Short mmCIF file of C-alpha atoms and ligand atoms in Angstrom, two decimals:
data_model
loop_
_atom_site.label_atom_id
_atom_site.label_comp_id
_atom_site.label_asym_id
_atom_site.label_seq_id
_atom_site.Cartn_x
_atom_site.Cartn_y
_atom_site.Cartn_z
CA UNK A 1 -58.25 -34.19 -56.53
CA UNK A 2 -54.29 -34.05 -58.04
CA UNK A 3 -51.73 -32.63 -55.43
CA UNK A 4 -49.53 -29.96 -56.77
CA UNK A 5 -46.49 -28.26 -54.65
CA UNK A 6 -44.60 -25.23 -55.69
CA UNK A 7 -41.67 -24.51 -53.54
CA UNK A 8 -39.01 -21.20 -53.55
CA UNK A 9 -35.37 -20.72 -52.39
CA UNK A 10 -34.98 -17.08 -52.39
CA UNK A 11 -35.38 -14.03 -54.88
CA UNK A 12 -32.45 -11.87 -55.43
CA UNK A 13 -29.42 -11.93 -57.87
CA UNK A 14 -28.58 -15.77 -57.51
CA UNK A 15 -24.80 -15.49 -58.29
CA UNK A 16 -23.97 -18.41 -60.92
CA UNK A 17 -21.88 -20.00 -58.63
CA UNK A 18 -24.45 -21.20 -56.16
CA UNK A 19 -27.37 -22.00 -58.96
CA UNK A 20 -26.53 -25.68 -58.85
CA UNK A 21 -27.20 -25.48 -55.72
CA UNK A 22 -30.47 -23.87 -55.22
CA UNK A 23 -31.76 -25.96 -58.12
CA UNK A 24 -31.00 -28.97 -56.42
CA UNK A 25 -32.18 -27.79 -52.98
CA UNK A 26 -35.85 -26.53 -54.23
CA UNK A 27 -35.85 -30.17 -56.22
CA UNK A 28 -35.33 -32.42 -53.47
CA UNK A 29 -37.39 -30.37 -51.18
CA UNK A 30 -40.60 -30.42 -54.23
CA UNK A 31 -39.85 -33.94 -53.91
CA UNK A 32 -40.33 -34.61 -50.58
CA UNK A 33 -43.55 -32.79 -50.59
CA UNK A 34 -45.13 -34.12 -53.54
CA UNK A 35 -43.85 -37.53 -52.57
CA UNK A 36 -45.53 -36.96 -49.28
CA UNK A 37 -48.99 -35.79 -51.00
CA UNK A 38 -49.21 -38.57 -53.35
CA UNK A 39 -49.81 -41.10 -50.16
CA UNK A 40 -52.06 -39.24 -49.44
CA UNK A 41 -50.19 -36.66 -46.50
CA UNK A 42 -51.80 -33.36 -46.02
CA UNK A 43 -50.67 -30.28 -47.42
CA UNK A 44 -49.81 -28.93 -44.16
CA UNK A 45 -47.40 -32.38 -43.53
CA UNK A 46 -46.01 -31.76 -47.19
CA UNK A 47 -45.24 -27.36 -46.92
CA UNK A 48 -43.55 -28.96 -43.51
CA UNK A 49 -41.29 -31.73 -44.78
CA UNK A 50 -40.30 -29.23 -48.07
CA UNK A 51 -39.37 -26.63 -45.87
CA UNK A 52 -37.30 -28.87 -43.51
CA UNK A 53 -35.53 -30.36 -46.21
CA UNK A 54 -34.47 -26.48 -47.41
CA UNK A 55 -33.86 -25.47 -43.62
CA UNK A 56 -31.43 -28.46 -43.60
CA UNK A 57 -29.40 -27.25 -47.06
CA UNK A 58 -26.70 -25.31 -46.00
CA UNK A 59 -27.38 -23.72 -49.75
CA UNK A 60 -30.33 -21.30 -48.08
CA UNK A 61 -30.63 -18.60 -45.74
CA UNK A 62 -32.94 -20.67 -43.02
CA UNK A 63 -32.03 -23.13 -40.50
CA UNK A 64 -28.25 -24.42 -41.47
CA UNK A 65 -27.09 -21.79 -43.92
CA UNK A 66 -29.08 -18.28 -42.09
CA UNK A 67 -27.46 -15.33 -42.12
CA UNK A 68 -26.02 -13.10 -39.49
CA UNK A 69 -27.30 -9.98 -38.21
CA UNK A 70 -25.78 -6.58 -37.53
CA UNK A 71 -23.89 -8.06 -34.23
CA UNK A 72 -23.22 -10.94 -35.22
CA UNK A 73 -25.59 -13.35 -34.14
CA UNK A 74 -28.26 -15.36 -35.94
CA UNK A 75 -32.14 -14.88 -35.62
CA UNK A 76 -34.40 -17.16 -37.72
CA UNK A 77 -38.36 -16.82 -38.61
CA UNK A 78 -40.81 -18.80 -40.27
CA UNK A 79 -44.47 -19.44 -40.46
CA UNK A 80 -47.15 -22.01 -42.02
CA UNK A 81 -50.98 -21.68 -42.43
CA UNK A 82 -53.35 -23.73 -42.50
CA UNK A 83 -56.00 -22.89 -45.29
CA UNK A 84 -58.76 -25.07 -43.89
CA UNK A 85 -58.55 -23.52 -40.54
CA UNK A 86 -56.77 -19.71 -41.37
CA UNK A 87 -54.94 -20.82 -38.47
CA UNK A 88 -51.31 -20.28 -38.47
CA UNK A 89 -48.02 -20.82 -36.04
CA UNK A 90 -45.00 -18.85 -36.26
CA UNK A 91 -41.88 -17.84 -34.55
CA UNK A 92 -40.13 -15.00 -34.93
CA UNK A 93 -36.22 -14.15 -34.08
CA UNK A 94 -35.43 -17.58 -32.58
CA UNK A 95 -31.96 -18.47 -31.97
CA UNK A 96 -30.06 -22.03 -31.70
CA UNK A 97 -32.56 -24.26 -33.06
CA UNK A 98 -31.93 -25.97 -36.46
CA UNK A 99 -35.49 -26.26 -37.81
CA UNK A 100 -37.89 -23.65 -37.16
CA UNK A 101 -40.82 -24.45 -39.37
CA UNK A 102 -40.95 -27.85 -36.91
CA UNK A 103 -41.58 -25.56 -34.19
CA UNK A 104 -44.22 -23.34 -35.50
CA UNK A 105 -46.05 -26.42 -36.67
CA UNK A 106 -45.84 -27.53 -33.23
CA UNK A 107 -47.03 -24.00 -31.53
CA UNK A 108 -50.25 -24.71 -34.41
CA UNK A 109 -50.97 -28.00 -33.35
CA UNK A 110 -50.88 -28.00 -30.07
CA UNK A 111 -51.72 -24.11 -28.35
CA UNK A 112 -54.36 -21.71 -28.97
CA UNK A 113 -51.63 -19.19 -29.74
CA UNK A 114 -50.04 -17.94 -33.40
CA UNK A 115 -46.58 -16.47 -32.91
CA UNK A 116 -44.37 -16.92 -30.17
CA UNK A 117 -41.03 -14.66 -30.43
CA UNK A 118 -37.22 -14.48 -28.95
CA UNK A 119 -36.72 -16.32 -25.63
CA UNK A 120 -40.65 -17.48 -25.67
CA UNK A 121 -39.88 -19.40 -28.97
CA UNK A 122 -36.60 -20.91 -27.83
CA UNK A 123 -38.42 -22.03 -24.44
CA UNK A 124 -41.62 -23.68 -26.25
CA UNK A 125 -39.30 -25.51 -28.44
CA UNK A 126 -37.21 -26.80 -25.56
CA UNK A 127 -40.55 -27.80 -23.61
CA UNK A 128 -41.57 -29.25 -26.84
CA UNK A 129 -38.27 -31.55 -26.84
CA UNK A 130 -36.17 -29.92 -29.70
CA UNK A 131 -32.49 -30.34 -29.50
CA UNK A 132 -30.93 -26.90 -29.05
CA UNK A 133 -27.98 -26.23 -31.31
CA UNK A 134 -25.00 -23.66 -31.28
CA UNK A 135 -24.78 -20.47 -33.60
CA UNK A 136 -21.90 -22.54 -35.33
CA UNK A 137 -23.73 -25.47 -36.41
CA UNK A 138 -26.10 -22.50 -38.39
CA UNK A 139 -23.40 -21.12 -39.83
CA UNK A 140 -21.55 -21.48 -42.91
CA UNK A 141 -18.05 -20.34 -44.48
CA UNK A 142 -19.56 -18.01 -47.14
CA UNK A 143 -21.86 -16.10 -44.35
CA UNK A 144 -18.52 -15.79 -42.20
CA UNK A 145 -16.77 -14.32 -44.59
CA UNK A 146 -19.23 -12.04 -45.63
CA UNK A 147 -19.44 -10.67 -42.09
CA UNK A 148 -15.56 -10.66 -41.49
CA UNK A 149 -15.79 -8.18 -44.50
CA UNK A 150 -19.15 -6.49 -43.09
CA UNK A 151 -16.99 -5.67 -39.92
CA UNK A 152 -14.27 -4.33 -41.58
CA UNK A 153 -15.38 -2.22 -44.52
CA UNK A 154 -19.04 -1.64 -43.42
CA UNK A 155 -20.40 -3.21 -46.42
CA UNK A 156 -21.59 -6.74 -47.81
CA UNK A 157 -19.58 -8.03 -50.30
CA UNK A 158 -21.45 -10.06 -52.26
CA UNK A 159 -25.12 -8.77 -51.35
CA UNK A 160 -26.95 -5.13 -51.32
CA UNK A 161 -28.15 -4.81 -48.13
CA UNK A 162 -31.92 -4.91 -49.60
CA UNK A 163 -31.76 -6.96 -52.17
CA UNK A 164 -33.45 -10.31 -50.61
CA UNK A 165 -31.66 -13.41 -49.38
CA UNK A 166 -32.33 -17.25 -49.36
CA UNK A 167 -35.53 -17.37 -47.62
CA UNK A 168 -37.63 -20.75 -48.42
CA UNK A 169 -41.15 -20.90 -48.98
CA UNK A 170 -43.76 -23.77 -50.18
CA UNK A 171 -47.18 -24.25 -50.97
CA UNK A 172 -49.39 -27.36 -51.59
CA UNK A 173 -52.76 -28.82 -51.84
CA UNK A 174 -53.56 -32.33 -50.99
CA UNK A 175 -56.08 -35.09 -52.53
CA UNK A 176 -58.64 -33.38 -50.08
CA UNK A 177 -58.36 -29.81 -51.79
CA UNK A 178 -57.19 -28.38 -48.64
CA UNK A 179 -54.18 -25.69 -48.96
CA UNK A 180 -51.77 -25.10 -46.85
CA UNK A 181 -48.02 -22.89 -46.85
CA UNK A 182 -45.19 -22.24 -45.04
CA UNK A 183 -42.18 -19.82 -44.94
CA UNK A 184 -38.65 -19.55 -43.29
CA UNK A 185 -35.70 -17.58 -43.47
CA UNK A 186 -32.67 -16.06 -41.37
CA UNK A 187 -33.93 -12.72 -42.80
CA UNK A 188 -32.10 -10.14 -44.20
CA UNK A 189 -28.14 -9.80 -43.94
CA UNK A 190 -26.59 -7.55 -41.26
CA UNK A 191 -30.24 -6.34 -40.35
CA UNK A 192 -30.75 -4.93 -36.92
CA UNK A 193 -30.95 -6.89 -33.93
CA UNK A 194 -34.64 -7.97 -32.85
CA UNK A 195 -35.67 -7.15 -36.95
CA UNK A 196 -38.34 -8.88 -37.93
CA UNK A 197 -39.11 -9.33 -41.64
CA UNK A 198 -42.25 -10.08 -43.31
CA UNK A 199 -41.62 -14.03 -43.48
CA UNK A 200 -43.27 -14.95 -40.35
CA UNK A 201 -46.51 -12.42 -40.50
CA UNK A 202 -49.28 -13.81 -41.40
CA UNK A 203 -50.60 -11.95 -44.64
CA UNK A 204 -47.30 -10.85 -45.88
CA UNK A 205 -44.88 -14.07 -45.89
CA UNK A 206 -47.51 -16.41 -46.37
CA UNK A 207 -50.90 -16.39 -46.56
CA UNK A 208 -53.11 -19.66 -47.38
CA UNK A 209 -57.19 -20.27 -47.80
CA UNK A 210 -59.28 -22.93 -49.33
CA UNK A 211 -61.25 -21.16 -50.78
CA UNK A 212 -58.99 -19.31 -52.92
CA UNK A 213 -55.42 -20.29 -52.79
CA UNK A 214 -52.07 -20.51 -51.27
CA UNK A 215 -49.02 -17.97 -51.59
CA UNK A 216 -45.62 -17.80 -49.93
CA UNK A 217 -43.12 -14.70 -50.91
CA UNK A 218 -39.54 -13.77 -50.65
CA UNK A 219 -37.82 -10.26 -50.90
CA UNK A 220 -37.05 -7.40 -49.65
CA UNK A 221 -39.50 -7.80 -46.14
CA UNK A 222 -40.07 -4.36 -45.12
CA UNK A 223 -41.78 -3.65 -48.81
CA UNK A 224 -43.42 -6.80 -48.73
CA UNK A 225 -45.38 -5.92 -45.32
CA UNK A 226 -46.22 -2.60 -46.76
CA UNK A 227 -48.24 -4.17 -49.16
CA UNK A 228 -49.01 -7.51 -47.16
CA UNK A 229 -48.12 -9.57 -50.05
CA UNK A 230 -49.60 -12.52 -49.85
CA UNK A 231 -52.58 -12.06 -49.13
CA UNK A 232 -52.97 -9.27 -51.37
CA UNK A 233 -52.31 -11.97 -54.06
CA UNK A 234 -54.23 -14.38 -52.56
CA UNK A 235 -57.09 -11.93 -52.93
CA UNK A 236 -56.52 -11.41 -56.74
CA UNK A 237 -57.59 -15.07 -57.06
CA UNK A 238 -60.99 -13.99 -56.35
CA UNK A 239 -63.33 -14.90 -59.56
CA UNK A 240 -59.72 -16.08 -61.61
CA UNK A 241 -58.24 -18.73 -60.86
CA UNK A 242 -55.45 -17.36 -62.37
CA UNK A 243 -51.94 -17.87 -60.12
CA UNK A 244 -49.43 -16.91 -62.90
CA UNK A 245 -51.60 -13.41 -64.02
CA UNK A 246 -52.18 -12.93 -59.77
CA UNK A 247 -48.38 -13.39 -58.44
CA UNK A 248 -47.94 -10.62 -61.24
CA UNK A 249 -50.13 -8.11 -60.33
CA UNK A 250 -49.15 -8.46 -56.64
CA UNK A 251 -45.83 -8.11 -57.40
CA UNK A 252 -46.34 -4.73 -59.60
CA UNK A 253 -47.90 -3.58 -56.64
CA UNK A 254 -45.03 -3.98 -54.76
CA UNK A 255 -43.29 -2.31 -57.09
CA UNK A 256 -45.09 0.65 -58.34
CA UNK A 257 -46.42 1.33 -54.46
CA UNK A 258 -43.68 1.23 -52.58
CA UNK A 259 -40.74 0.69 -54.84
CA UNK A 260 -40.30 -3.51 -53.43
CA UNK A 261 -38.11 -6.21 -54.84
CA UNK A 262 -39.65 -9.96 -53.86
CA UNK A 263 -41.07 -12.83 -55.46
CA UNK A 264 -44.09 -14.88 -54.84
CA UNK A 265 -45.46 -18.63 -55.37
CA UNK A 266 -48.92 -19.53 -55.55
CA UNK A 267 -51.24 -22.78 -55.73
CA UNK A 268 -54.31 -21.56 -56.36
CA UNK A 269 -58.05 -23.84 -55.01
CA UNK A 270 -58.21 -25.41 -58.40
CA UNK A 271 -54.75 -26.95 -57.83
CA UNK A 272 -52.74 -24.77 -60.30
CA UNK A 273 -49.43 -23.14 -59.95
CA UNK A 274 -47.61 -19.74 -60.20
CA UNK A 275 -45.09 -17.42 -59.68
CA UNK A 276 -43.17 -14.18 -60.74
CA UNK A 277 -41.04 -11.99 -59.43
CA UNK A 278 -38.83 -8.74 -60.01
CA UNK A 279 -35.63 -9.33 -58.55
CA UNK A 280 -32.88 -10.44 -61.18
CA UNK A 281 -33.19 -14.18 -60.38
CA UNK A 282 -35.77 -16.59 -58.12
CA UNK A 283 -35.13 -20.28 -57.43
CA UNK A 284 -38.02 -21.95 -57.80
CA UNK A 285 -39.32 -25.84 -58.34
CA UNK A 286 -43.03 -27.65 -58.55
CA UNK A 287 -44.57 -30.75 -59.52
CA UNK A 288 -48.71 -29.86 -60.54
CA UNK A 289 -51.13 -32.72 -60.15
CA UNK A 290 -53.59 -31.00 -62.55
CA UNK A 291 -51.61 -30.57 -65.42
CA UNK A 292 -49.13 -33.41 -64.95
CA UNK A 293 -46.22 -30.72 -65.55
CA UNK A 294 -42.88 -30.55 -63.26
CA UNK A 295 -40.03 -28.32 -63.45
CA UNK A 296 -36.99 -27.02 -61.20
CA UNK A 297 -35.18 -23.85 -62.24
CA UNK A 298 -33.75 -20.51 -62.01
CA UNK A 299 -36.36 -18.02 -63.44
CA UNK A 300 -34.79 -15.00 -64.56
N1 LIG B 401 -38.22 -11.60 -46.83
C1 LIG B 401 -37.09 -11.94 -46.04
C2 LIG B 401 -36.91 -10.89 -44.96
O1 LIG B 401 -37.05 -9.72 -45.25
C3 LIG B 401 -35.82 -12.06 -46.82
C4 LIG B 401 -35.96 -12.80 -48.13
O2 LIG B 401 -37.01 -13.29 -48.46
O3 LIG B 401 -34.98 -12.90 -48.84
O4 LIG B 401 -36.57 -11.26 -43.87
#
């Protein structure tokens, strides 16, 4: 069958000076992926090499670019499934490493285990052979200054404290029909130490399965759990292959349950793309095999 790849960078109020930006990021990293399926990679290899390329963009809020927490320090998560398998690898609050999806892929591939957390994630990934990096090669000068300000006044300055940050997220399927997805994210701004957000639980950040679809969401994380996001969308795919009408509904529940901002992406098993959201802005960019249709943006 066609590949197709729908990637995010974040739902929240995008402010117009960074749009370039995030278009460009989700572009190049939609690129990479579908450039990757079309020689045939696996979905898995392509959600991998997207999300790298957005972990590497100082633009986003995962890897370079993450966002600090309440004292200071930054904590990254991120997650991708396997919908062949339903097996998944994750990591959750990992410090000084620059590209945590490579590490959750490796915790998939090679242990029986799905999430490994804190000083247990930092270890495997040193065992594994990743370079640990410093806090300052993660950070950048519009996070600093936001947390200067944070210290002195108590408050972000240019983002409510719930309304969502950069997090990444893709989804493809490859020439074989199998679906895969992957999330990552520095989490929320100034949230508590040890927080951990929805982005790296299997079921609410990401959630894929062949025989329905893929989905990978961004938002406000302790609303999205509530109402396990993904996979509640993933579900609505059941009899409608319908990934525009079933990022929708999931995201009204999220709204009307438990009063959520976030935004979703979806590749349903048919190959077909969607997304929606109900934050002010979501960056957003895919390239669909079935249709033949492309296109990078800034939904509103
Ligand atoms: N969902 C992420 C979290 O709560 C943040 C985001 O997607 O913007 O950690």
């Amino acid at each position: 069958m066609k590949p197709s790849i729908i990637v995010h960078g974040g739902a929240w109020d995008i402010p117009d000076a960074l749009v370039d930006a995030h278009i460009s990021g989700c572009r190049k990293a939609s690129e990479y992926g579908y450039d990757l399926l079309s020689r045939g990679g696996t979905a898995l290899d392509a959600v991998e090499a997207a999300i790298a390329s957005m972990e590497d963009d100082p633009t986003f809020d995962a890897g370079v670019g993450s966002v600090l927490n309440q004292v200071g320090k930054v904590e990254m998560d991120a997650i991708i499934m396997d919908g062949s398998t339903l097996r998944s690898g994750a990591v959750a609050a990992v410090r000084n490493i620059k590209n945590p999806i490579h590490v959750a892929r490796r915790l998939l591939d090679t242990t029986q285990f799905s999430m490994l957390a804190g000083e247990g994630a930092f270890d495997f990934a040193m065992k594994c052979g990743f370079a640990e990096c410093n806090e300052e090669d993660l950070l950048v000068g519009r996070e600093l200054d936001d947390y200067r300000e944070f210290l002195k006044t108590g408050v972000l300055r240019t983002r409510r404290f719930f309304s969502g940050a950069d997090t990444v997220g893709a989804c493809a399927i490859d020439s074989e029909g199998h679906l895969a997805c992957a999330t990552s994210t520095g989490g929320t701004p100034r949230k508590m130490a040890g927080r951990v957000g929805d982005s790296p639980i299997i079921g609410s950040g990401a959630y894929a399965d062949d025989t329905l679809g893929a989905a990978s969401s961004t938002g406000w994380g302790e609303k999205i759990m509530a109402v396990v996001l993904a996979k509640t969308a993933i579900d609505m795919l059941a009899g409608n292959d319908d990934p525009r009408a079933a990022s929708e509904r999931a995201i009204n529940i999220l709204k009307t349950r438990v009063e959520g901002l976030g935004g979703l992406i979806i590749i349903s098993k048919s190959g077909k793309v969607g997304y929606f959201h109900n934050t002010p802005r979501m960056a957003f960019a895919f390239a669909e095999g079935i249709s033949g249709s492309s296109k990078t943006g800034i939904s509103l």
